[in-house]
Short mmCIF file of C-alpha atoms in Angstrom, two decimals:
data_model
loop_
_atom_site.label_atom_id
_atom_site.label_comp_id
_atom_site.label_asym_id
_atom_site.label_seq_id
_atom_site.Cartn_x
_atom_site.Cartn_y
_atom_site.Cartn_z
CA MET A 1 255.97 -237.85 -97.54
CA GLY A 2 252.70 -238.48 -99.06
CA MET A 3 254.29 -238.79 -102.45
CA SER A 4 257.24 -241.47 -101.68
CA TYR A 5 254.64 -243.20 -100.24
CA GLY A 6 252.81 -243.31 -103.58
CA MET A 7 256.14 -243.84 -105.25
CA GLU A 8 256.39 -247.09 -103.86
CA ASN A 9 253.16 -248.57 -104.23
CA PHE A 10 253.68 -247.59 -107.31
CA ILE A 11 256.54 -250.24 -107.57
CA ALA A 12 255.13 -252.21 -106.03
CA ILE A 13 252.56 -252.80 -107.70
CA LEU A 14 254.68 -252.06 -112.26
CA PRO A 15 255.06 -255.63 -112.30
CA LEU A 16 251.24 -256.33 -112.33
CA LEU A 17 250.11 -253.53 -114.51
CA VAL A 18 252.82 -254.89 -117.04
CA LYS A 19 252.08 -258.29 -116.71
CA MET A 20 248.50 -257.01 -117.19
CA ALA A 21 249.45 -254.97 -120.09
CA VAL A 22 251.27 -258.04 -122.51
CA VAL A 23 248.07 -260.38 -121.57
CA VAL A 24 245.28 -257.52 -123.05
CA PHE A 25 247.58 -256.91 -124.78
CA VAL A 26 248.40 -261.09 -126.56
CA LEU A 27 245.28 -261.19 -125.97
CA LEU A 28 242.96 -258.64 -128.49
CA LEU A 29 245.67 -259.46 -131.31
CA LEU A 30 245.63 -263.19 -130.49
CA PRO A 31 242.50 -263.90 -132.48
CA LEU A 32 244.20 -262.10 -136.41
CA PRO A 33 246.68 -265.37 -136.43
CA LEU A 34 244.14 -267.89 -135.08
CA THR A 35 240.72 -267.19 -137.97
CA TRP A 36 243.61 -267.43 -139.98
CA ILE A 37 244.90 -270.17 -139.00
CA GLU A 38 240.93 -272.39 -137.81
CA ARG A 39 240.52 -271.05 -142.12
CA LYS A 40 244.03 -273.35 -143.37
CA ILE A 41 242.48 -275.81 -141.25
CA ALA A 42 239.28 -276.37 -142.21
CA ALA A 43 240.60 -276.08 -145.42
CA HIS A 44 243.42 -278.42 -145.95
CA ILE A 45 240.94 -281.16 -143.97
CA GLN A 46 238.04 -280.07 -147.05
CA GLN A 47 240.88 -280.76 -149.75
CA ARG A 48 241.09 -276.30 -150.86
CA PRO A 49 243.94 -274.29 -150.29
CA GLY A 50 241.90 -271.59 -148.33
CA PRO A 51 242.57 -267.79 -147.70
CA MET A 52 245.37 -267.29 -151.13
CA ARG A 53 245.62 -263.74 -152.11
CA VAL A 54 246.17 -261.62 -149.47
CA GLY A 55 249.66 -261.34 -148.22
CA TRP A 56 251.20 -265.08 -148.73
CA HIS A 57 248.88 -268.04 -148.18
CA GLY A 58 246.79 -265.39 -147.09
CA LEU A 59 248.88 -264.40 -144.42
CA LEU A 60 247.36 -260.58 -144.28
CA GLN A 61 243.61 -262.21 -144.52
CA PRO A 62 242.60 -261.34 -140.86
CA LEU A 63 243.57 -257.72 -141.22
CA ALA A 64 241.55 -257.47 -143.60
CA ASP A 65 238.48 -258.90 -142.34
CA ALA A 66 239.56 -257.03 -139.20
CA ILE A 67 238.95 -253.83 -141.12
CA LYS A 68 236.17 -254.85 -142.83
CA LEU A 69 234.41 -255.79 -139.87
CA LEU A 70 235.86 -251.86 -138.27
CA THR A 71 233.80 -250.26 -141.10
CA LYS A 72 230.60 -252.45 -141.69
CA GLU A 73 227.02 -250.60 -140.40
CA ASP A 74 226.15 -251.44 -137.24
CA HIS A 75 223.29 -252.40 -137.12
CA ILE A 76 220.54 -252.20 -134.46
CA PRO A 77 217.01 -253.29 -134.45
CA THR A 78 213.74 -251.68 -133.84
CA ASP A 79 212.18 -253.78 -130.59
CA ALA A 80 215.27 -254.37 -129.30
CA ASP A 81 217.14 -253.72 -125.53
CA ARG A 82 219.48 -250.59 -127.08
CA LEU A 83 221.32 -250.54 -123.62
CA LEU A 84 221.68 -254.39 -123.53
CA PHE A 85 222.48 -254.92 -126.92
CA ARG A 86 225.78 -252.23 -127.04
CA MET A 87 225.92 -253.81 -123.61
CA ALA A 88 225.92 -257.86 -124.52
CA PRO A 89 229.33 -258.03 -125.90
CA VAL A 90 230.91 -256.56 -123.41
CA VAL A 91 229.47 -258.74 -121.24
CA ALA A 92 230.86 -261.87 -123.39
CA LEU A 93 234.76 -260.68 -123.55
CA VAL A 94 234.89 -259.73 -120.25
CA PRO A 95 235.20 -263.02 -118.50
CA PRO A 96 237.82 -264.01 -120.68
CA PHE A 97 240.01 -261.55 -119.75
CA VAL A 98 239.33 -261.80 -116.26
CA VAL A 99 239.82 -266.13 -116.36
CA PHE A 100 243.10 -264.23 -116.99
CA VAL A 101 244.21 -263.46 -113.49
CA ALA A 102 244.27 -266.32 -112.23
CA ILE A 103 246.12 -268.16 -114.67
CA PRO A 104 250.54 -269.09 -113.98
CA PHE A 105 252.92 -269.18 -116.23
CA GLY A 106 255.91 -270.75 -115.22
CA GLU A 107 257.82 -271.11 -111.87
CA PRO A 108 258.49 -267.80 -110.74
CA VAL A 109 261.53 -265.87 -112.67
CA ARG A 110 264.22 -263.50 -111.61
CA LEU A 111 265.05 -260.81 -112.83
CA PHE A 112 266.59 -257.69 -112.71
CA GLY A 113 267.38 -258.86 -108.71
CA VAL A 114 263.26 -258.85 -108.26
CA ASP A 115 260.78 -262.21 -108.18
CA ILE A 116 258.50 -261.85 -111.03
CA THR A 117 256.07 -264.53 -110.74
CA LEU A 118 254.24 -265.65 -113.94
CA SER A 119 251.43 -265.24 -112.99
CA MET A 120 248.60 -261.10 -112.17
CA SER A 121 247.66 -263.30 -108.72
CA ASN A 122 248.30 -266.74 -107.52
CA MET A 123 245.44 -267.17 -104.98
CA ASN A 124 244.55 -270.50 -103.61
CA VAL A 125 240.92 -271.27 -104.80
CA GLY A 126 242.61 -270.13 -108.71
CA LEU A 127 241.01 -273.31 -110.92
CA LEU A 128 237.52 -272.73 -108.55
CA PHE A 129 237.95 -269.02 -109.26
CA ILE A 130 238.64 -269.77 -113.42
CA LEU A 131 235.68 -272.14 -113.18
CA ALA A 132 233.12 -269.48 -111.94
CA VAL A 133 234.32 -266.84 -113.32
CA SER A 134 234.41 -268.13 -117.02
CA GLY A 135 230.94 -269.77 -115.56
CA ILE A 136 229.40 -265.82 -116.00
CA GLY A 137 230.09 -265.35 -119.38
CA VAL A 138 226.58 -267.22 -120.85
CA PHE A 139 225.35 -263.87 -119.78
CA GLY A 140 226.29 -262.06 -122.86
CA VAL A 141 225.09 -265.17 -124.86
CA ILE A 142 221.97 -264.54 -122.35
CA LEU A 143 221.70 -260.15 -123.68
CA ALA A 144 222.71 -260.18 -126.78
CA GLY A 145 219.32 -263.33 -127.60
CA TRP A 146 217.20 -261.45 -125.26
CA ALA A 147 217.85 -258.22 -126.12
CA SER A 148 217.55 -258.51 -130.30
CA ASN A 149 214.85 -259.01 -129.57
CA SER A 150 214.55 -262.13 -132.16
CA LYS A 151 213.37 -265.11 -132.41
CA TYR A 152 215.76 -266.79 -133.50
CA ALA A 153 218.57 -265.04 -130.93
CA VAL A 154 216.22 -266.16 -127.98
CA LEU A 155 216.04 -269.38 -129.08
CA GLY A 156 220.25 -269.94 -129.38
CA SER A 157 220.36 -267.74 -125.99
CA LEU A 158 217.65 -270.07 -124.36
CA ARG A 159 219.49 -273.34 -125.65
CA SER A 160 222.58 -272.03 -124.35
CA ILE A 161 221.84 -271.07 -121.09
CA ALA A 162 220.33 -275.25 -120.95
CA GLN A 163 223.50 -276.26 -121.89
CA MET A 164 226.39 -274.09 -119.89
CA ILE A 165 223.99 -274.77 -116.96
CA SER A 166 223.99 -278.82 -117.96
CA TYR A 167 227.96 -278.65 -118.56
CA GLU A 168 228.88 -276.90 -116.32
CA ILE A 169 227.97 -279.85 -113.65
CA PRO A 170 230.16 -282.97 -115.24
CA MET A 171 232.76 -279.89 -116.13
CA GLY A 172 233.38 -279.12 -112.12
CA PHE A 173 232.87 -282.92 -110.85
CA SER A 174 235.34 -283.83 -113.56
CA VAL A 175 238.37 -281.27 -112.22
CA ILE A 176 237.99 -282.54 -108.06
CA GLY A 177 239.49 -285.74 -108.92
CA VAL A 178 243.27 -283.64 -109.92
CA VAL A 179 242.28 -281.28 -106.78
CA MET A 180 242.93 -284.74 -104.66
CA LEU A 181 245.39 -286.16 -106.31
CA ALA A 182 247.27 -282.40 -105.95
CA ASN A 183 245.90 -281.84 -102.33
CA SER A 184 245.03 -278.40 -103.32
CA MET A 185 242.67 -275.43 -106.30
CA ASN A 186 245.64 -274.15 -106.57
CA LEU A 187 247.20 -274.13 -110.45
CA SER A 188 251.05 -273.68 -109.94
CA ASP A 189 250.64 -276.36 -106.65
CA ILE A 190 248.88 -278.49 -109.37
CA VAL A 191 251.04 -278.22 -111.62
CA ALA A 192 254.56 -279.22 -109.06
CA ALA A 193 252.74 -282.34 -108.57
CA GLN A 194 252.40 -283.33 -111.66
CA SER A 195 256.22 -283.92 -111.69
CA GLY A 196 256.63 -287.38 -111.11
CA VAL A 197 253.62 -288.46 -113.28
CA TRP A 198 251.42 -286.29 -115.56
CA ASN A 199 247.75 -286.51 -114.52
CA ILE A 200 246.25 -287.84 -117.84
CA VAL A 201 248.10 -291.35 -116.04
CA TYR A 202 246.10 -290.82 -113.04
CA GLN A 203 243.12 -289.34 -114.43
CA PRO A 204 242.22 -290.36 -117.66
CA ILE A 205 238.03 -290.55 -117.44
CA GLY A 206 239.07 -287.09 -115.69
CA PHE A 207 240.37 -286.04 -119.18
CA PHE A 208 238.39 -287.32 -121.18
CA VAL A 209 234.88 -285.54 -119.31
CA PHE A 210 236.54 -282.50 -119.09
CA PHE A 211 237.65 -281.97 -122.57
CA VAL A 212 234.09 -283.33 -123.99
CA ALA A 213 232.38 -280.82 -121.28
CA GLY A 214 234.33 -277.88 -122.49
CA LEU A 215 233.90 -277.90 -125.53
CA ALA A 216 230.44 -278.00 -124.75
CA GLU A 217 230.83 -275.16 -122.09
CA ALA A 218 233.06 -273.44 -125.69
CA GLN A 219 229.59 -273.52 -127.46
CA ARG A 220 231.82 -275.72 -130.48
CA ILE A 221 231.43 -278.35 -132.89
CA PRO A 222 230.19 -280.93 -132.02
CA PHE A 223 228.19 -278.65 -129.36
CA ASP A 224 227.05 -275.35 -130.77
CA LEU A 225 223.84 -275.76 -130.24
CA PRO A 226 222.93 -272.36 -129.82
CA GLU A 227 224.39 -270.72 -133.48
CA ALA A 228 223.11 -273.69 -134.85
CA GLU A 229 222.61 -272.22 -138.64
CA GLY A 230 221.32 -275.24 -140.00
CA ASP A 231 218.18 -273.93 -137.90
CA LEU A 232 218.55 -271.01 -136.11
CA GLY A 233 220.46 -268.41 -138.39
CA ALA A 234 222.85 -267.71 -136.64
CA GLY A 235 221.69 -268.21 -132.90
CA TYR A 236 221.96 -265.66 -130.06
CA HIS A 237 224.22 -262.60 -132.90
CA THR A 238 221.66 -263.12 -135.60
CA GLU A 239 221.48 -259.47 -135.42
CA TYR A 240 224.54 -258.17 -134.85
CA SER A 241 227.06 -256.96 -137.16
CA GLY A 242 230.43 -255.11 -137.27
CA ILE A 243 232.80 -254.53 -134.66
CA ARG A 244 230.17 -255.89 -132.57
CA PHE A 245 229.84 -258.91 -133.93
CA SER A 246 233.91 -259.46 -133.85
CA LEU A 247 233.76 -258.81 -129.69
CA PHE A 248 231.36 -261.90 -130.11
CA ALA A 249 234.21 -263.15 -131.61
CA LEU A 250 237.33 -262.25 -129.75
CA SER A 251 235.24 -263.73 -126.51
CA GLU A 252 234.76 -267.15 -128.18
CA TYR A 253 238.55 -268.01 -129.30
CA LEU A 254 239.42 -266.35 -126.04
CA VAL A 255 237.32 -269.62 -124.79
CA VAL A 256 238.81 -271.99 -126.56
CA VAL A 257 242.52 -271.34 -125.40
CA ILE A 258 242.00 -270.54 -122.30
CA LEU A 259 240.72 -274.81 -122.45
CA ALA A 260 243.60 -275.47 -124.12
CA ILE A 261 245.48 -274.03 -121.21
CA LEU A 262 243.33 -275.67 -118.19
CA ASN A 263 243.78 -279.09 -120.08
CA VAL A 264 247.06 -278.65 -119.88
CA LEU A 265 247.42 -277.43 -116.65
CA LEU A 266 245.38 -279.85 -114.85
CA PHE A 267 245.96 -283.09 -116.98
CA PHE A 268 249.81 -282.40 -118.98
CA GLY A 269 251.96 -281.50 -116.46
CA GLY A 270 251.74 -277.57 -117.11
CA TRP A 271 255.32 -275.88 -117.91
CA GLN A 272 257.16 -279.89 -116.39
CA HIS A 273 259.27 -281.74 -118.32
CA SER A 274 260.63 -279.60 -120.43
CA PRO A 275 263.04 -281.25 -123.31
CA PHE A 276 266.01 -279.40 -123.44
CA PHE A 277 265.86 -277.06 -126.22
CA LEU A 278 262.83 -275.32 -124.64
CA THR A 279 262.25 -272.62 -121.97
CA PRO A 280 259.27 -274.59 -119.73
CA SER A 281 257.05 -271.70 -119.97
CA LEU A 282 257.76 -272.01 -124.39
CA TRP A 283 256.55 -275.45 -123.53
CA PHE A 284 254.08 -274.94 -121.97
CA LEU A 285 252.83 -272.64 -125.15
CA LEU A 286 253.73 -275.51 -127.42
CA LYS A 287 251.87 -277.63 -125.55
CA ILE A 288 248.41 -275.45 -125.69
CA GLY A 289 249.00 -274.84 -129.68
CA PHE A 290 248.73 -278.64 -129.85
CA PHE A 291 245.57 -278.02 -127.93
CA ILE A 292 243.78 -274.67 -129.46
CA TRP A 293 245.01 -277.43 -132.91
CA VAL A 294 242.75 -280.27 -131.52
CA PHE A 295 239.60 -277.77 -131.12
CA MET A 296 239.65 -275.92 -134.66
CA TRP A 297 240.45 -280.20 -136.03
CA PHE A 298 237.72 -281.61 -134.64
CA ARG A 299 235.19 -278.38 -135.77
CA PHE A 300 235.83 -279.82 -138.91
CA THR A 301 236.01 -283.43 -138.40
CA PHE A 302 233.24 -283.72 -136.10
CA PRO A 303 228.31 -283.21 -136.87
CA ARG A 304 226.33 -281.43 -134.69
CA TYR A 305 224.73 -283.27 -132.17
CA ARG A 306 219.99 -282.93 -131.95
CA TYR A 307 219.54 -281.36 -128.39
CA ASP A 308 218.50 -284.58 -127.21
CA GLN A 309 221.66 -286.44 -127.11
CA LEU A 310 223.45 -282.64 -125.76
CA MET A 311 221.69 -283.36 -122.60
CA THR A 312 222.01 -286.84 -122.80
CA ILE A 313 224.70 -286.97 -123.50
CA GLY A 314 225.64 -283.88 -120.60
CA TRP A 315 222.86 -285.18 -117.51
CA LYS A 316 222.88 -289.36 -118.70
CA VAL A 317 226.75 -289.63 -119.47
CA LEU A 318 229.16 -286.91 -118.03
CA LEU A 319 227.81 -286.93 -115.10
CA PRO A 320 227.91 -290.26 -114.14
CA LEU A 321 231.34 -290.37 -115.70
CA SER A 322 232.73 -288.00 -113.67
CA LEU A 323 230.88 -288.76 -110.04
CA LEU A 324 232.43 -292.81 -110.97
CA ASN A 325 235.84 -290.73 -111.43
CA ILE A 326 235.71 -289.18 -108.20
CA LEU A 327 234.98 -292.52 -106.17
CA VAL A 328 237.78 -294.44 -107.32
CA SER A 329 240.82 -291.64 -107.64
CA GLY A 330 238.34 -291.75 -103.42
CA ILE A 331 239.28 -295.65 -103.06
CA PHE A 332 242.65 -295.44 -105.45
CA MET A 333 243.68 -292.73 -103.25
CA PHE A 334 243.05 -294.92 -99.64
CA MET B 1 243.69 -248.55 -101.50
CA GLU B 2 241.49 -250.50 -99.70
CA ARG B 3 239.34 -247.70 -98.47
CA GLU B 4 238.87 -246.65 -102.22
CA PHE B 5 238.02 -250.28 -102.89
CA PHE B 6 235.35 -251.04 -100.21
CA LEU B 7 233.87 -247.46 -100.91
CA LEU B 8 234.06 -248.69 -105.33
CA PHE B 9 232.78 -251.71 -104.60
CA SER B 10 229.44 -250.45 -101.85
CA THR B 11 228.58 -247.87 -103.57
CA VAL B 12 228.11 -250.06 -106.78
CA ALA B 13 226.33 -253.13 -104.89
CA THR B 14 223.83 -250.90 -103.21
CA GLY B 15 223.09 -248.32 -106.49
CA SER B 16 222.46 -251.81 -107.98
CA GLY B 17 220.67 -253.27 -105.31
CA PHE B 18 218.33 -249.86 -105.49
CA LEU B 19 217.61 -250.54 -109.37
CA VAL B 20 216.58 -254.01 -109.00
CA VAL B 21 213.53 -252.41 -106.97
CA LEU B 22 213.11 -249.46 -109.12
CA ALA B 23 213.72 -250.69 -112.96
CA LYS B 24 210.72 -251.65 -114.25
CA ASN B 25 211.60 -254.45 -116.68
CA PRO B 26 212.42 -257.98 -114.37
CA ILE B 27 215.18 -258.18 -116.84
CA HIS B 28 216.63 -254.78 -116.23
CA SER B 29 215.90 -256.28 -112.32
CA ALA B 30 217.89 -259.39 -112.47
CA LEU B 31 220.97 -258.00 -113.62
CA ALA B 32 220.74 -255.36 -111.47
CA LEU B 33 221.12 -258.57 -108.94
CA VAL B 34 223.85 -259.44 -110.89
CA THR B 35 225.71 -256.79 -110.42
CA CYS B 36 225.57 -257.11 -106.85
CA PHE B 37 226.29 -260.42 -106.33
CA VAL B 38 229.82 -259.66 -108.06
CA GLN B 39 230.02 -256.46 -106.00
CA ILE B 40 229.40 -258.70 -103.09
CA ALA B 41 231.64 -261.30 -104.21
CA ALA B 42 234.32 -257.95 -104.12
CA LEU B 43 233.70 -257.12 -100.99
CA PHE B 44 234.80 -260.68 -100.10
CA ILE B 45 237.63 -260.58 -101.48
CA LEU B 46 238.33 -257.77 -99.57
CA LEU B 47 237.75 -258.71 -96.40
CA GLY B 48 240.47 -261.45 -97.46
CA SER B 49 238.26 -264.69 -98.51
CA PRO B 50 238.32 -265.58 -102.05
CA PHE B 51 236.69 -268.64 -101.27
CA LEU B 52 233.53 -267.09 -100.29
CA ALA B 53 234.24 -264.51 -103.15
CA VAL B 54 234.29 -267.68 -105.90
CA ILE B 55 231.45 -269.26 -104.45
CA GLN B 56 229.37 -266.27 -104.26
CA ILE B 57 230.11 -265.71 -107.94
CA PHE B 58 229.28 -270.01 -109.01
CA VAL B 59 226.10 -270.18 -106.83
CA TYR B 60 224.33 -267.33 -106.86
CA VAL B 61 225.69 -265.46 -110.23
CA GLY B 62 226.79 -268.48 -112.48
CA ALA B 63 223.94 -270.62 -111.43
CA ILE B 64 220.97 -268.95 -109.50
CA MET B 65 220.60 -265.82 -111.42
CA VAL B 66 221.18 -267.67 -114.42
CA LEU B 67 217.69 -269.58 -113.88
CA PHE B 68 216.49 -266.98 -112.51
CA LEU B 69 216.98 -265.27 -116.74
CA PHE B 70 215.94 -268.68 -117.70
CA VAL B 71 212.72 -268.01 -116.51
CA ILE B 72 212.04 -264.38 -116.87
CA MET B 73 212.96 -265.62 -120.52
CA MET B 74 209.63 -267.34 -120.64
CA LEU B 75 207.18 -264.32 -119.19
CA ASP B 76 205.68 -261.67 -122.01
CA VAL B 77 207.77 -259.10 -120.36
CA ARG B 78 205.62 -256.42 -121.71
CA LYS B 79 203.76 -257.60 -119.74
CA GLU B 80 204.49 -257.80 -116.58
CA ALA B 81 206.36 -254.77 -116.88
CA ARG B 82 203.32 -253.28 -117.34
CA SER B 83 200.93 -254.79 -114.30
CA ARG B 84 202.28 -253.43 -110.39
CA PHE B 85 203.47 -256.29 -108.06
CA LEU B 86 201.80 -256.10 -105.76
CA THR B 87 198.70 -253.23 -106.05
CA LYS B 88 195.92 -253.17 -103.63
CA GLY B 89 199.36 -254.78 -100.37
CA ALA B 90 201.81 -251.64 -99.85
CA PRO B 91 200.90 -250.94 -96.96
CA LEU B 92 201.35 -254.47 -95.61
CA GLY B 93 205.21 -254.51 -97.38
CA PHE B 94 205.55 -251.78 -96.48
CA LEU B 95 204.71 -252.35 -92.48
CA VAL B 96 206.68 -256.03 -93.01
CA ILE B 97 209.80 -254.01 -94.33
CA LEU B 98 209.66 -252.09 -91.17
CA VAL B 99 209.76 -255.22 -88.94
CA LEU B 100 213.09 -257.08 -90.86
CA ALA B 101 214.46 -253.30 -90.64
CA ALA B 102 213.42 -253.43 -86.63
CA GLU B 103 214.65 -257.09 -86.74
CA MET B 104 217.49 -256.05 -87.67
CA PHE B 105 219.35 -253.09 -86.07
CA PHE B 106 217.90 -255.03 -82.57
CA LEU B 107 220.99 -258.06 -83.38
CA LEU B 108 223.19 -256.58 -84.76
CA THR B 109 223.12 -253.89 -82.08
CA ARG B 110 221.84 -255.50 -79.64
CA ASN B 111 222.60 -259.10 -80.04
CA ALA B 112 226.22 -260.89 -79.18
CA VAL B 113 225.98 -263.21 -81.31
CA PHE B 114 225.58 -261.24 -84.79
CA SER B 115 228.56 -258.62 -83.41
CA THR B 116 230.06 -257.24 -86.64
CA ASN B 117 233.33 -257.27 -84.34
CA ILE B 118 235.74 -260.07 -85.28
CA VAL B 119 236.18 -263.21 -83.08
CA ASP B 120 240.20 -263.18 -81.81
CA GLY B 121 241.87 -266.90 -82.55
CA VAL B 122 240.15 -266.16 -86.06
CA PRO B 123 242.94 -266.35 -88.97
CA THR B 124 242.17 -263.54 -91.02
CA THR B 125 243.43 -265.72 -93.85
CA PRO B 126 241.08 -269.29 -93.65
CA SER B 127 242.52 -271.85 -95.71
CA ILE B 128 240.02 -273.99 -97.62
CA LYS B 129 241.69 -277.24 -95.22
CA GLU B 130 240.61 -275.23 -92.48
CA LEU B 131 237.20 -274.49 -93.63
CA GLY B 132 235.90 -277.63 -94.98
CA LEU B 133 237.28 -279.37 -91.39
CA THR B 134 235.38 -277.09 -89.31
CA LEU B 135 232.37 -278.11 -91.48
CA PHE B 136 232.59 -281.43 -91.58
CA SER B 137 233.11 -281.65 -88.46
CA GLU B 138 232.02 -279.06 -85.78
CA TYR B 139 228.74 -278.13 -87.59
CA LEU B 140 228.33 -282.10 -89.89
CA LEU B 141 224.82 -282.39 -87.66
CA PRO B 142 223.76 -278.25 -89.90
CA PHE B 143 225.72 -279.15 -92.57
CA GLU B 144 223.63 -282.44 -93.36
CA VAL B 145 220.44 -281.57 -92.54
CA ALA B 146 220.52 -278.83 -95.40
CA SER B 147 221.87 -281.31 -97.35
CA VAL B 148 218.77 -283.29 -96.83
CA ILE B 149 216.84 -279.59 -97.47
CA LEU B 150 218.27 -279.51 -100.50
CA LEU B 151 217.11 -282.24 -101.29
CA VAL B 152 213.23 -282.67 -100.59
CA ALA B 153 213.00 -278.86 -102.35
CA LEU B 154 214.54 -281.33 -105.20
CA ILE B 155 212.42 -284.03 -104.86
CA GLY B 156 209.09 -282.07 -104.76
CA ALA B 157 210.40 -280.03 -107.37
CA VAL B 158 210.71 -283.14 -109.59
CA VAL B 159 207.64 -284.40 -108.09
CA LEU B 160 205.73 -281.13 -109.43
CA ALA B 161 206.39 -281.87 -112.60
CA LYS B 162 206.04 -285.21 -113.58
CA THR B 163 201.89 -285.63 -113.07
CA GLU B 164 202.02 -282.21 -115.17
CA GLU B 165 204.01 -284.65 -118.02
CA ASP B 166 202.01 -287.48 -117.10
CA ASP B 167 198.45 -285.06 -117.64
CA THR B 168 199.76 -284.88 -120.79
CA ALA B 169 200.90 -287.22 -121.84
CA THR B 170 197.44 -289.06 -121.34
CA LYS B 171 195.24 -286.37 -122.31
CA ASP B 172 197.62 -287.22 -125.82
CA GLU B 173 197.13 -291.07 -125.67
CA LEU B 174 193.40 -290.15 -124.63
CA ALA B 175 193.64 -287.70 -128.42
CA GLY B 176 195.76 -291.03 -130.16
CA GLY B 177 192.80 -293.55 -129.34
CA VAL B 178 191.00 -290.74 -130.64
CA VAL B 179 192.56 -290.88 -133.93
CA LYS B 180 192.89 -294.18 -134.18
#
């Protein structure tokens, strides 16, 4: 009796386990192609060929880099808080993975006579969940900076805290318009609400604020002050090397992927309106790829802002803009 | 399954709660508190209220604890770790905790308002819409009062910070005047 009960339970959660395994596998391997693409984009913007030696057009370069990082000396500074120093990269890596619990990748699919949703949890507060969980990512940066016991690292993490807190507010406000249009915080509902027109048409200001605040939350150029190599060494991960450093790099790539996904889901119709030669989910992935490319293109096009400019943009430009967006959306909907 | 998860979350929550008090290093205490908050969010999910769980993470973990850490990082933690909090007041602190514990015991056992039984008619998985409507109709006054209190606290903090800044500014001006 207990045996069969356990078996039934297992079959019920089997699709979930498979989905988890697929997501974790894909996310762990994703940085390999992404680093190659990023380096190639950088190279072509700067009119040079980029990695060319390992494999065809340097395609195997990320593998070589991975081997190099894995075999490097794992160095911990003498005065570091050893426990927190080891924990920090893991703490930075967990939230990006957890976010994928709430992300849907398309309409439910029928497979072997069972309806399978293309998300792990279709929760009614999906959007809020993603914003909240991705906000925890800053703890990895804080811990890394503090535990390293180095001036550059502490300064980097102090900057990062102030930046994350400042930009979380406009980011959260900018999606309220989208929530108002969809009448829901469920991401599938938000996509379904865009079956007529994509949200970018109704919410151009919301998109602008979300996109810019997203760049700042991901700490990418032009807002990468926490790791500004010009004035801080490498910021919070100055003291990290080898495998621990690559965990930070991995989590930064995943944050970029999450931002691309959110931009597509919230403002560019998700998997709606796929052209006839693509399945909706592939169309969705293609759009995500486009946004990842945009983020990388920005990185090699814009100079870094000064710190006071960063704060001015956050509090005096983006925050009023996002409030205005809520007001205007409210008036139009009323 | 639910029972096992409850045991896991509540054990870790209690353990990290102890760690908040026992840890010598303030940063370690703060991180233990973060762990505790995350476990409580997980308990909210088990209770069928993902909204509360998300808000718990958003407000307590994402905002308040980050600010805590921001302040702690500015302190000389090594010195703070060596000095004892409340050198003489330990018996007094014990007394306060005793009163609080008695109060909690009384409220939980004797008072109907704080009864742990779930009232009939309350949906087990309340939607955000219902929550919002109740908050803005039935509980409008407490809600607005709470926001006014928060606003007052905010203005107070700005005023405190502002006067200090003015003082330094005048000093700088004076210094500048001397140099000129």
